[in-house]
Coordinates of C-alpha atoms and ligand atoms in Angstrom, one line a residue:
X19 CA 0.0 0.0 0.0
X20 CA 1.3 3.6 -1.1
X21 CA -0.9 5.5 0.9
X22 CA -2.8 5.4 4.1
X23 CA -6.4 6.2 2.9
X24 CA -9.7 4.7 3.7
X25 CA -13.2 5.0 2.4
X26 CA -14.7 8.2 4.4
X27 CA -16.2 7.7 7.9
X28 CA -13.9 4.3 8.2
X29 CA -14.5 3.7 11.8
X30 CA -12.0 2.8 13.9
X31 CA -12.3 1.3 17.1
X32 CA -11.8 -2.0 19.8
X33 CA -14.0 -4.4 21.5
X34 CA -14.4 -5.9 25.2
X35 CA -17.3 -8.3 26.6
X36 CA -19.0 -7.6 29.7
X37 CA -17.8 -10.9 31.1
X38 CA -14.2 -10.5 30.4
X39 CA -13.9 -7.3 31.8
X40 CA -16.6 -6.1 34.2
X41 CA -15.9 -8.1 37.3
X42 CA -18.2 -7.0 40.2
X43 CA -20.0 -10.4 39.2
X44 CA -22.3 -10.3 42.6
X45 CA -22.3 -6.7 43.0
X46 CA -25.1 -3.8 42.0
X47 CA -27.7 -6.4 41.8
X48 CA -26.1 -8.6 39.6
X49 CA -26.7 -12.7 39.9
X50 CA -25.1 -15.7 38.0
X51 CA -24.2 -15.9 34.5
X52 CA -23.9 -19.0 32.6
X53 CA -20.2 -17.8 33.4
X54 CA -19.6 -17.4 36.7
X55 CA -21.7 -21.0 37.1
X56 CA -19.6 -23.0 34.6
X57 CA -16.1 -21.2 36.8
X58 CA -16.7 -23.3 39.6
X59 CA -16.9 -26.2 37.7
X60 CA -13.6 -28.1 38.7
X61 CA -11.5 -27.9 36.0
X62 CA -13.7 -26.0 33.2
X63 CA -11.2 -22.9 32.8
X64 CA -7.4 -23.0 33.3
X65 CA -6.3 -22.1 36.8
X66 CA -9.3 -22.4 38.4
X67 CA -9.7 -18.3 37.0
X68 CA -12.7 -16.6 37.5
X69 CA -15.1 -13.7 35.9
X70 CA -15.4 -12.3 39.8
X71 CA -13.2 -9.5 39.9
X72 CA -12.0 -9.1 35.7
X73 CA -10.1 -6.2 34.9
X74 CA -13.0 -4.9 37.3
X75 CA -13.7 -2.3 34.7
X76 CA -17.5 -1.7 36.7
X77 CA -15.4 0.7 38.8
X78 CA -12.7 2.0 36.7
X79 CA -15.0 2.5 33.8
X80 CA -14.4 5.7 33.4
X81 CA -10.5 5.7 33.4
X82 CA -11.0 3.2 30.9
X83 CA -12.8 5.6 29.0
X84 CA -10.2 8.2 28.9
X85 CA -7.8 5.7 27.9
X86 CA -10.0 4.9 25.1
X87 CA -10.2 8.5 24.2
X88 CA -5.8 8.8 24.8
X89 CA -6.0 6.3 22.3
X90 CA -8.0 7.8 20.0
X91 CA -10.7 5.2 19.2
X92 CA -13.9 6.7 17.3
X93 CA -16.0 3.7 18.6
X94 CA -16.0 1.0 21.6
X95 CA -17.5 -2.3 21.2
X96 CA -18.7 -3.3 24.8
X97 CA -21.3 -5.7 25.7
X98 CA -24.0 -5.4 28.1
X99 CA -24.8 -8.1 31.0
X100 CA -28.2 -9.7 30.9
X101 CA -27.3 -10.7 34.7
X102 CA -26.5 -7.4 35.9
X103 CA -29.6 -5.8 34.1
X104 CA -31.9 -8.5 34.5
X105 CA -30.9 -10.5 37.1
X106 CA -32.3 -14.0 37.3
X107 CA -34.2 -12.5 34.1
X108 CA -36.3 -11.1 36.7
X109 CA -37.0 -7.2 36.9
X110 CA -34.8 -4.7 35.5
X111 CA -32.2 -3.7 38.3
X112 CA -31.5 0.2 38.4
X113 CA -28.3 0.0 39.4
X114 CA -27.1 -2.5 36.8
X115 CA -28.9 -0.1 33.9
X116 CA -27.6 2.7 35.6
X117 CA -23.7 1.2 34.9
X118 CA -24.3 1.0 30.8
X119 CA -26.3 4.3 31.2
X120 CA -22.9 6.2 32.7
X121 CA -20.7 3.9 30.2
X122 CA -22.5 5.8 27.4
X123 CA -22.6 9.2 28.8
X124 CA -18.8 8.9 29.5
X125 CA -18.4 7.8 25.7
X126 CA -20.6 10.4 24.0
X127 CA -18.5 13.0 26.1
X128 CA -15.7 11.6 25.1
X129 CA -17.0 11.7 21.3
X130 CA -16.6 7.7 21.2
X131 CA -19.6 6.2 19.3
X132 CA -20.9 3.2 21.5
X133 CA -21.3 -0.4 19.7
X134 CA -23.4 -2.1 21.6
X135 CA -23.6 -5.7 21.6
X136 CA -26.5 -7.6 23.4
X137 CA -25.4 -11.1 24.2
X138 CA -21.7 -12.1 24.6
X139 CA -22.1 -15.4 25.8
X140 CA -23.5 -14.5 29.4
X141 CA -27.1 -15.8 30.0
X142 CA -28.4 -15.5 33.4
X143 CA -28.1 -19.0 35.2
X144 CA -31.8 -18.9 36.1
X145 CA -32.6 -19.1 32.5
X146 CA -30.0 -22.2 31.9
X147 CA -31.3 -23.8 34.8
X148 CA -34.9 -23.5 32.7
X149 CA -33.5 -25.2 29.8
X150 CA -31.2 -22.4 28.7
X151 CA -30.8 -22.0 24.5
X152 CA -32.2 -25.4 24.0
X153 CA -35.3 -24.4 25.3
X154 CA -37.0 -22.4 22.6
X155 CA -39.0 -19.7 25.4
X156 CA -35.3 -18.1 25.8
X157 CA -35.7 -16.5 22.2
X158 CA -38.5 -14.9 23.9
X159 CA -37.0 -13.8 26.9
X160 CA -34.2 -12.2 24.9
X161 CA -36.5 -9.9 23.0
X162 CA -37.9 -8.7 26.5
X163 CA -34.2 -8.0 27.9
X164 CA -33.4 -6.4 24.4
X165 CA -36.1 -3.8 25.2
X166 CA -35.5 -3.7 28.5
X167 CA -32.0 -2.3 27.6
X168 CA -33.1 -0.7 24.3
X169 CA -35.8 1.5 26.5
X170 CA -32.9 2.8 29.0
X171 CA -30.4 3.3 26.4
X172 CA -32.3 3.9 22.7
X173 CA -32.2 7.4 23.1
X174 CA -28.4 7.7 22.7
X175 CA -27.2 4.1 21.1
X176 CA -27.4 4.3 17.8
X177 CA -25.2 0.9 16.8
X178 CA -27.0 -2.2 18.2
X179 CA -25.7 -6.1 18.1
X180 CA -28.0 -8.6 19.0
X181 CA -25.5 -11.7 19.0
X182 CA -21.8 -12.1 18.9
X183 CA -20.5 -15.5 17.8
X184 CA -23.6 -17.0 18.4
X185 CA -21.3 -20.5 16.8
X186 CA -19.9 -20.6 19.7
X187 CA -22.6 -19.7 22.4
X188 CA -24.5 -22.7 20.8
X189 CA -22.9 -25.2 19.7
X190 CA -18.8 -24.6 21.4
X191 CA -21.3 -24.0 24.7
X192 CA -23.8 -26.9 24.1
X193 CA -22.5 -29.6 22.3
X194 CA -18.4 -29.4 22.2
X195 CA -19.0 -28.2 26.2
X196 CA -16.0 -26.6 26.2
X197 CA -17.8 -23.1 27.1
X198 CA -20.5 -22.6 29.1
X199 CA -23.1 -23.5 30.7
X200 CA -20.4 -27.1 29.8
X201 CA -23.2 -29.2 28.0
X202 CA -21.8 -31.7 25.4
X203 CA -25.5 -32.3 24.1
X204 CA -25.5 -32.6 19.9
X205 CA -29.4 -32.1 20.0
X206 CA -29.5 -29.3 22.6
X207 CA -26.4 -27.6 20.5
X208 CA -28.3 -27.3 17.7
X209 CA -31.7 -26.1 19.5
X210 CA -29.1 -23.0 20.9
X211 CA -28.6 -22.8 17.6
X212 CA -31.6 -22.3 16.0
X213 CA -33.2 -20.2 19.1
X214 CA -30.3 -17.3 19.3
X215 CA -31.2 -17.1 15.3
X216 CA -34.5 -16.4 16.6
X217 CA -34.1 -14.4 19.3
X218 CA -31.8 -12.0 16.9
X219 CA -34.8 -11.6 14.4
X220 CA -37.1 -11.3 17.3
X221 CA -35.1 -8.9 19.1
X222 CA -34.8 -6.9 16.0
X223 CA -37.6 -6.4 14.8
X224 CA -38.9 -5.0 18.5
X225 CA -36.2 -2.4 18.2
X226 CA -36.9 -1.4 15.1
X227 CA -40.8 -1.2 16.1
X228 CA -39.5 1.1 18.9
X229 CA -37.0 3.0 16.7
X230 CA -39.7 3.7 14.4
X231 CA -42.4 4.9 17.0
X232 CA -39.5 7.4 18.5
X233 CA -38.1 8.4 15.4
X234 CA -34.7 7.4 16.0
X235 CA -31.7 6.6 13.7
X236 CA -31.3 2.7 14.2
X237 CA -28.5 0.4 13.1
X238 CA -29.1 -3.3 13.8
X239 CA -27.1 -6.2 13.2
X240 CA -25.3 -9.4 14.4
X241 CA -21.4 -10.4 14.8
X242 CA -20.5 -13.6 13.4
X243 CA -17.3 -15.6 13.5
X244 CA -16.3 -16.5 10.2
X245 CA -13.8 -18.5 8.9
X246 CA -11.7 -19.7 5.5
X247 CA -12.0 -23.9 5.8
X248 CA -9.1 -25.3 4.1
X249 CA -8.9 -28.4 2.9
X250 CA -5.7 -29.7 4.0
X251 CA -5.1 -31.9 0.8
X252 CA -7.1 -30.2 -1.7
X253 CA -6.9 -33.3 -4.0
X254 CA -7.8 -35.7 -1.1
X255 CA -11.8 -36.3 -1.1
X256 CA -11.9 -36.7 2.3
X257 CA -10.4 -33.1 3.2
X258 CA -12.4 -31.6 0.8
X259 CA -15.2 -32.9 2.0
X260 CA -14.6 -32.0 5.6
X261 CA -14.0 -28.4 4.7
X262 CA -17.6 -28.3 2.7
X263 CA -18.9 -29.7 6.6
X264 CA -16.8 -26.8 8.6
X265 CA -17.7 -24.5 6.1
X266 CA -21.8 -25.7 6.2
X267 CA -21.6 -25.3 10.6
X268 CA -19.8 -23.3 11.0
X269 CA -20.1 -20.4 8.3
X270 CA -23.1 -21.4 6.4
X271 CA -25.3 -22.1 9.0
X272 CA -25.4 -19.0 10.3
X273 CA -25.2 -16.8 7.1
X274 CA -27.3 -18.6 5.2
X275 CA -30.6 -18.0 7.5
X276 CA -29.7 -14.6 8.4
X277 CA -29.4 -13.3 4.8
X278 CA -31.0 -15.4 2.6
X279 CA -33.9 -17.2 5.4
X280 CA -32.9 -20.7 4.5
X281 CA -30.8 -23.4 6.2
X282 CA -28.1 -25.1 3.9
X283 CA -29.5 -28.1 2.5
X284 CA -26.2 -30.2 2.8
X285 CA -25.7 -29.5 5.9
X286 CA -29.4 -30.7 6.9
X287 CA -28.8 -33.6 5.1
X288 CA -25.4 -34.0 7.2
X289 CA -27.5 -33.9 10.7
X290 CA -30.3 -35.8 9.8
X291 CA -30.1 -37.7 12.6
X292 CA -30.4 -35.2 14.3
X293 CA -33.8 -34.0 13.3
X294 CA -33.0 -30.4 12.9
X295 CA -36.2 -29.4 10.7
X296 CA -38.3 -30.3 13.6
X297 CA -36.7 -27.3 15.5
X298 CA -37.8 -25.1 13.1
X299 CA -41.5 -23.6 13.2
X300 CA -43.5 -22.3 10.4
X301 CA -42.6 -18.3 9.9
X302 CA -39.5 -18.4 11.5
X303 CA -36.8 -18.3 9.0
X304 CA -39.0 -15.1 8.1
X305 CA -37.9 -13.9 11.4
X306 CA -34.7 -14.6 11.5
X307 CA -34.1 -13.3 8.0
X308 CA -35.3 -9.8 7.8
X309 CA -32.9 -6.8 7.1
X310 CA -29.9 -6.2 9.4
X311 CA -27.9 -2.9 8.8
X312 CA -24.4 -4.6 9.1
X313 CA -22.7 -7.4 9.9
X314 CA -19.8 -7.8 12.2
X315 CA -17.1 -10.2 11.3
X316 CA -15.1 -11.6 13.7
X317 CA -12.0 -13.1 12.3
X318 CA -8.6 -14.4 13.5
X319 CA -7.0 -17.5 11.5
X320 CA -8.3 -19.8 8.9
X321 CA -8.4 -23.8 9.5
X322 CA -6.8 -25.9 8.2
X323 CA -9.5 -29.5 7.3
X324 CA -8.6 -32.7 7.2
X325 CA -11.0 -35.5 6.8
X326 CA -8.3 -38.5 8.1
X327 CA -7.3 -38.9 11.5
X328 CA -4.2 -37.3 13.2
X329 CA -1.3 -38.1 12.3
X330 CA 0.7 -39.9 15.1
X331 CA 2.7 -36.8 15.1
X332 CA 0.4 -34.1 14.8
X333 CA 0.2 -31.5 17.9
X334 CA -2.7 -32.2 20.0
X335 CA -5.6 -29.4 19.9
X336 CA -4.2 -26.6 20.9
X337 CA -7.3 -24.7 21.9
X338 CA -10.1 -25.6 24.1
X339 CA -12.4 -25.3 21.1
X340 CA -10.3 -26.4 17.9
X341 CA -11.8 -29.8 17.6
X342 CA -14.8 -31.2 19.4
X343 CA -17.0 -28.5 18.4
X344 CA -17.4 -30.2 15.4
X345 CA -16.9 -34.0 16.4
X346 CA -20.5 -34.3 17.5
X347 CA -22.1 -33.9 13.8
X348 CA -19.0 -34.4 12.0
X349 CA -17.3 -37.6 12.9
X350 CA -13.8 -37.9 12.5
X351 CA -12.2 -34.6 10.7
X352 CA -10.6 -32.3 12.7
X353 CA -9.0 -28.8 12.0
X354 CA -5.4 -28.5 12.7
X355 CA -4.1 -24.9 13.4
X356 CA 0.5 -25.7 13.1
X357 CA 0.1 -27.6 9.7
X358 CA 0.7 -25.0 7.0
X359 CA 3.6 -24.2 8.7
X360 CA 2.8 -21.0 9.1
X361 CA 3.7 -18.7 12.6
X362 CA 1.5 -19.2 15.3
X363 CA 0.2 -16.8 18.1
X364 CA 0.1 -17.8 21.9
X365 CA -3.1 -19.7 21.5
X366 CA -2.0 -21.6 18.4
X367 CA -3.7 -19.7 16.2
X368 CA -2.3 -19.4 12.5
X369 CA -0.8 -16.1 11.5
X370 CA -2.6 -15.4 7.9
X371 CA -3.7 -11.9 7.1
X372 CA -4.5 -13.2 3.3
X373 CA -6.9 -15.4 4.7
X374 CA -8.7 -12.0 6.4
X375 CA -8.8 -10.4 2.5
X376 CA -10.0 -13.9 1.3
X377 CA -13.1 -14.6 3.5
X378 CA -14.0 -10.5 3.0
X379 CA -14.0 -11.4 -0.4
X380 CA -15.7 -14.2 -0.5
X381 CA -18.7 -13.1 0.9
X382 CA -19.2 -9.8 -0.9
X383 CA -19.1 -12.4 -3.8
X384 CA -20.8 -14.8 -2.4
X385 CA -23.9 -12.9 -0.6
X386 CA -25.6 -10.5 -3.1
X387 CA -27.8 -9.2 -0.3
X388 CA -24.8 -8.9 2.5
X389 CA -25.1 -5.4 4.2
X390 CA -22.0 -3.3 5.0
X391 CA -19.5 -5.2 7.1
X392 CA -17.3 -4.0 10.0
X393 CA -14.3 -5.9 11.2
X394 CA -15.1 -6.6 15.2
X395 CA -12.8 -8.4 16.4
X396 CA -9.3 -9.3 15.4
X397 CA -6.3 -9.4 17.3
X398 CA -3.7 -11.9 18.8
X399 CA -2.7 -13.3 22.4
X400 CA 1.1 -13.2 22.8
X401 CA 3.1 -13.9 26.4
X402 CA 3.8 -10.7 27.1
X403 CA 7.1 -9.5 28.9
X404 CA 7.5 -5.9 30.8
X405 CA 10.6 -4.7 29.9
X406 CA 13.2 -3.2 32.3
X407 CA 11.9 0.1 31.1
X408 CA 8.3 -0.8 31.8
X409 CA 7.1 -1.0 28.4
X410 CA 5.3 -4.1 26.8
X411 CA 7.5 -4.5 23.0
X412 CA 4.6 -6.7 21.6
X413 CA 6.4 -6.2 18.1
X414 CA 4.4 -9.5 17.0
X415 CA 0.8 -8.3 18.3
X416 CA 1.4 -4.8 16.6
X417 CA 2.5 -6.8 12.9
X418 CA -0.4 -9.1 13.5
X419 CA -2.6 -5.8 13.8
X420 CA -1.3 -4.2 10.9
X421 CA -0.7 -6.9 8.8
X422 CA -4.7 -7.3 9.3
X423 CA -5.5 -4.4 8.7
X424 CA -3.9 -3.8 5.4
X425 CA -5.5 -6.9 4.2
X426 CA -8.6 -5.4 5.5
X427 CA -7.7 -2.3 2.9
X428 CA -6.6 -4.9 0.1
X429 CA -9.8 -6.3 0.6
X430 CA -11.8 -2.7 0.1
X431 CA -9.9 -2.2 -3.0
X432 CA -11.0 -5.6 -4.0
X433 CA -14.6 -4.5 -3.3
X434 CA -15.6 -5.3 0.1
X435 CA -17.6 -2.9 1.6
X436 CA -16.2 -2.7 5.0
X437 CA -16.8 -0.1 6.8
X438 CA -14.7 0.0 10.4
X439 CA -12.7 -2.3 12.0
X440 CA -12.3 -2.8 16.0
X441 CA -9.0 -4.7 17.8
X442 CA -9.2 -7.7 20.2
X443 CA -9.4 -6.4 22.5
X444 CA -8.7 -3.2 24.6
X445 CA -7.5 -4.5 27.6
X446 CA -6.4 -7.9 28.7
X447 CA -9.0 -9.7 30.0
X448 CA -10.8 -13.1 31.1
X449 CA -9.9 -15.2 28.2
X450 CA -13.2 -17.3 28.4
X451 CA -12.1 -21.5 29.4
X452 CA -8.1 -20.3 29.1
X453 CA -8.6 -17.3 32.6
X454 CA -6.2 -15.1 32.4
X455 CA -3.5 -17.0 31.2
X456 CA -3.7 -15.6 27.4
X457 CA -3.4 -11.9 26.8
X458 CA -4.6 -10.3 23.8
X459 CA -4.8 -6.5 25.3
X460 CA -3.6 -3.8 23.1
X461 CA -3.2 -2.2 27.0
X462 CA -1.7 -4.1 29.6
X463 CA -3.5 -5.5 33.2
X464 CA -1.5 -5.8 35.8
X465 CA -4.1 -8.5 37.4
X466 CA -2.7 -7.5 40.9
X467 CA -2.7 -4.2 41.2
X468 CA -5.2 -3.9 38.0
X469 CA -2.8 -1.2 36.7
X470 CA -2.9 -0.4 33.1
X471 CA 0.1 0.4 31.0
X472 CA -0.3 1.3 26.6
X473 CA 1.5 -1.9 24.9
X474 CA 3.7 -0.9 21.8
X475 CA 1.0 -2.2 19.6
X476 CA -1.6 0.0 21.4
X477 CA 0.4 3.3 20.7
X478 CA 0.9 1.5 16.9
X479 CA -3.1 1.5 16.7
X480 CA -3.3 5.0 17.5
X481 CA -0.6 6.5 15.4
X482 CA -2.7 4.2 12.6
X483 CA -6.0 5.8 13.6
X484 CA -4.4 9.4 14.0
X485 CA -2.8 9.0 10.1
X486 CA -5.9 8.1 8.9
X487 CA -7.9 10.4 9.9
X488 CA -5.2 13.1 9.1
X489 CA -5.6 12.1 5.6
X490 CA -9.1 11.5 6.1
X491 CA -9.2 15.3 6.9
X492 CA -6.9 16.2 4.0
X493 CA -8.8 15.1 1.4
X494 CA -11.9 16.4 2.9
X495 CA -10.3 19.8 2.7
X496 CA -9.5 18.9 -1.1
X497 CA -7.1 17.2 -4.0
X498 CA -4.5 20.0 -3.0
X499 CA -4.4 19.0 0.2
X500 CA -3.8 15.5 0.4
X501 CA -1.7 12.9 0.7
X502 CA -0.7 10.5 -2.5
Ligands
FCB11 C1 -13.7 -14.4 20.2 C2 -14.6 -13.9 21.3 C3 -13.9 -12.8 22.2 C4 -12.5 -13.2 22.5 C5 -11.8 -13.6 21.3 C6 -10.3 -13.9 21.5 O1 -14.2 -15.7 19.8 O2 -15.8 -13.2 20.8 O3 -14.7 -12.7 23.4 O4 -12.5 -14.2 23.4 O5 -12.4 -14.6 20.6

């Protein structure tokens, strides 16, 4: 790349969950998660970590803020708690609406655009402990707690997400069991499935209804992981044929109702044992498939397919969630991250920005209908070291992050319409089943003293967004002006 332009309005931002930072897990009202239940399940997350005390952002919200604004982030991806907010999906609790209500304030001051995201994996134990996602009265319950939060905070949130990765809050949560609430169910996986598809279009169309009654500017959409399946042998039938089921659960199967309001017909086929038709009621897919404003793509490696067992000297999974997700409707193929030989990042994960450009790609071609797309989440985990002079020299996080991000603007000139990108993540946090032990902060926690320090590839992220929106500036003030 010559230059360092973008497409006008290109926003730039980072993303947290409420779970990975909040802390304050029984304070202000708030009960169980799904979360804090499936931490004291012996041996579920690594270390025996919990989501009790975070980065205990609940308190230090608004320092975080003002780092977010030293930074110079135009938006901040944040999730809200349906524990804190609803506890017990009971009545709205003040003091936990009162928490997002400041978080916003504190943003808009700080001219940060708030992206808010509804569910991040976090359902109230009470609802689990009625079924959770396999029990079809959840989608319900959603919509109420999406207006519940849409009444306190519609009046200044313009940028709402109903799900994010809602693959791995059905079936990485429900069948593989390697994320809460710990179930290794095939049938109930797929019922999660299904349900948080319907609890998106549910949920969306009551904020639109409310939007539209109050006038307001309204942007709704979903955040899907998304991924490049590769067959490992591409002239091996087997491979390829694993890559066509990895790519049916776990890209198709979401895309495919959401945009075009059918499920993939292979992939049925695949899980007929399964019965998954019965799950789904008459109108539904009409619910699940009207208009969304954007879509968020999550994206971090592609994987690498193979349709034969291990090799006797293959690593063994390297992540809590690289294999068994798929093993329950799958069989025997597997995705290996190390095998293309390519770097890997603390959790395994293959470095491959091309693969980022690819998949963008792919699905402008592939989806006539897709809406605009914004980047929200990418980043890496790294081990960290604190230098004698204090500083974090991330040098590999900060070429992950700009590698990816060029490939994001390789992409654009291919014609992708993307429209903003946010880093994983803005503070080290509670790394879901792996604690605390992987960091992918572009700021550093110190988990004992919960100080924060810039990393190298944080002050990297902000020179990036500072250039562009120089140039942005430039060449809003005219040809003369700017940058070639
Ligand atoms: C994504 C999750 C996010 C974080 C990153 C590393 O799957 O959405 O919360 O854990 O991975």
């Amino acid at each position: 790349m010559t230059d360092n332009r973008w497409p006008e309005g290109f926003l730039w931002g980072s993303a947290t969950a409420a779970a990975q930072i909040e802390g304050a897990a029984h304070e202000g009202g708030k009960e169980d998660s799904i979360w804090d239940a499936f931490a004291r399940v012996p041996n579920a997350i690594a270390g025996g970590d919990t989501p009790e005390r975070a980065v205990d952002h609940y308190h230090r919200m608004p320092q975080d803020v003002a780092l977010m604004k030293e930074l110079g982030l135009q938006s901040y991806r944040f999730s809200t708690s349906w524990a804190r907010i609803k506890p017990g999906d009971r009545d709205p609790n003040p003091a936990g609406l009162d928490f997002y209500s400041r978080l916003v304030d504190e943003l808009l001051e700080a001219d940060i655009l708030p992206w808010l995201t509804l569910y991040h994996w976090d359902l109230p134990q009470a609802l689990e402990e009625n079924g959770g996602w396999a029990n079809r009265d959840t989608a319900a319950r959603f919509r109420d707690y999406a207006v519940t939060v849409y009444e306190a905070l519609g009046d200044r949130v313009t940028h709402w997400t109903t799900f994010n990765e809602p693959l791995c809050s059905s079936l990485i949560g429900y069948a593989g069991g390697e994320h809460a609430p710990g179930r290794r169910e095939p049938r109930a996986g797929l019922a999660a499935l299904h349900h948080q598809h319907l609890a998106h279009g549910l949920a969306t169309a009551a904020l639109r209804e409310l939007a539209a009654e109050q006038q307001r500017d309204l942007k709704v959409g979903i955040t899907l992981n998304l991924t490049n399946a590769i067959p490992d042998d591409p002239a091996d039938p087997a491979d390829l044929d694993a890559a066509r089921r990895i790519d049916g659960l776990w890209n198709r199967m979401y895309l495919e109702p959401l945009l075009l309001g059918t499920y993939p017909a292979d992939v049925l086929e695949d899980l007929r044992e399964h019965r998954f038709e019965e799950l789904v009621h008459d109108t539904d897919l009409r619910t699940i498939a009207q208009p969304i404003d954007f879509l968020g793509v999550n994206h971090y490696h592609d994987d690498n397919v193979s349709g034969r067992p291990l090799p006797a000297d293959a690593v063994p999974g390297l992540t809590p969630t690289d294999r068994p997700t798929s093993s329950p409707f799958v069989g025997s193929e597997f995705v290996t991250f190390p095998s293309r030989h390519l770097p890997t990042t603390a959790m395994g994960w293959e470095v491959n920005p091309g693969g980022l450009r690819t998949l963008l790609v792919r699905l402008t071609a592939e989806y006539p209908t897709l809406p605009p797309l914004y980047i929200t989440e990418n980043g890496a985990a790294y081990d960290d070291v604190v230098s004698e002079d204090g500083r974090i020299h991330d040098s590999e996080r900060e070429a992950y992050i700009l590698a990816h991000v060029d490939a994001v603007r390789e992409a654009i000139t291919d014609g992708a319409d993307v429209r903003g990108y946010f880093v994983w993540s803005l503070l080290d946090n509670f790394e879901w089943a792996w604690g605390y032990e992987k960091r992918f902060g572009i700021v550093r926690v110190d988990y004992e003293t919960q100080q924060r320090t810039v990393k190298d590839s944080g002050l990297a992220f902000a020179r990036l967004i500072a250039d562009a929106r120089t140039d942005e500036a430039a060449l809003a003030a005219g040809p003369a002006s700017a940058r070639v």
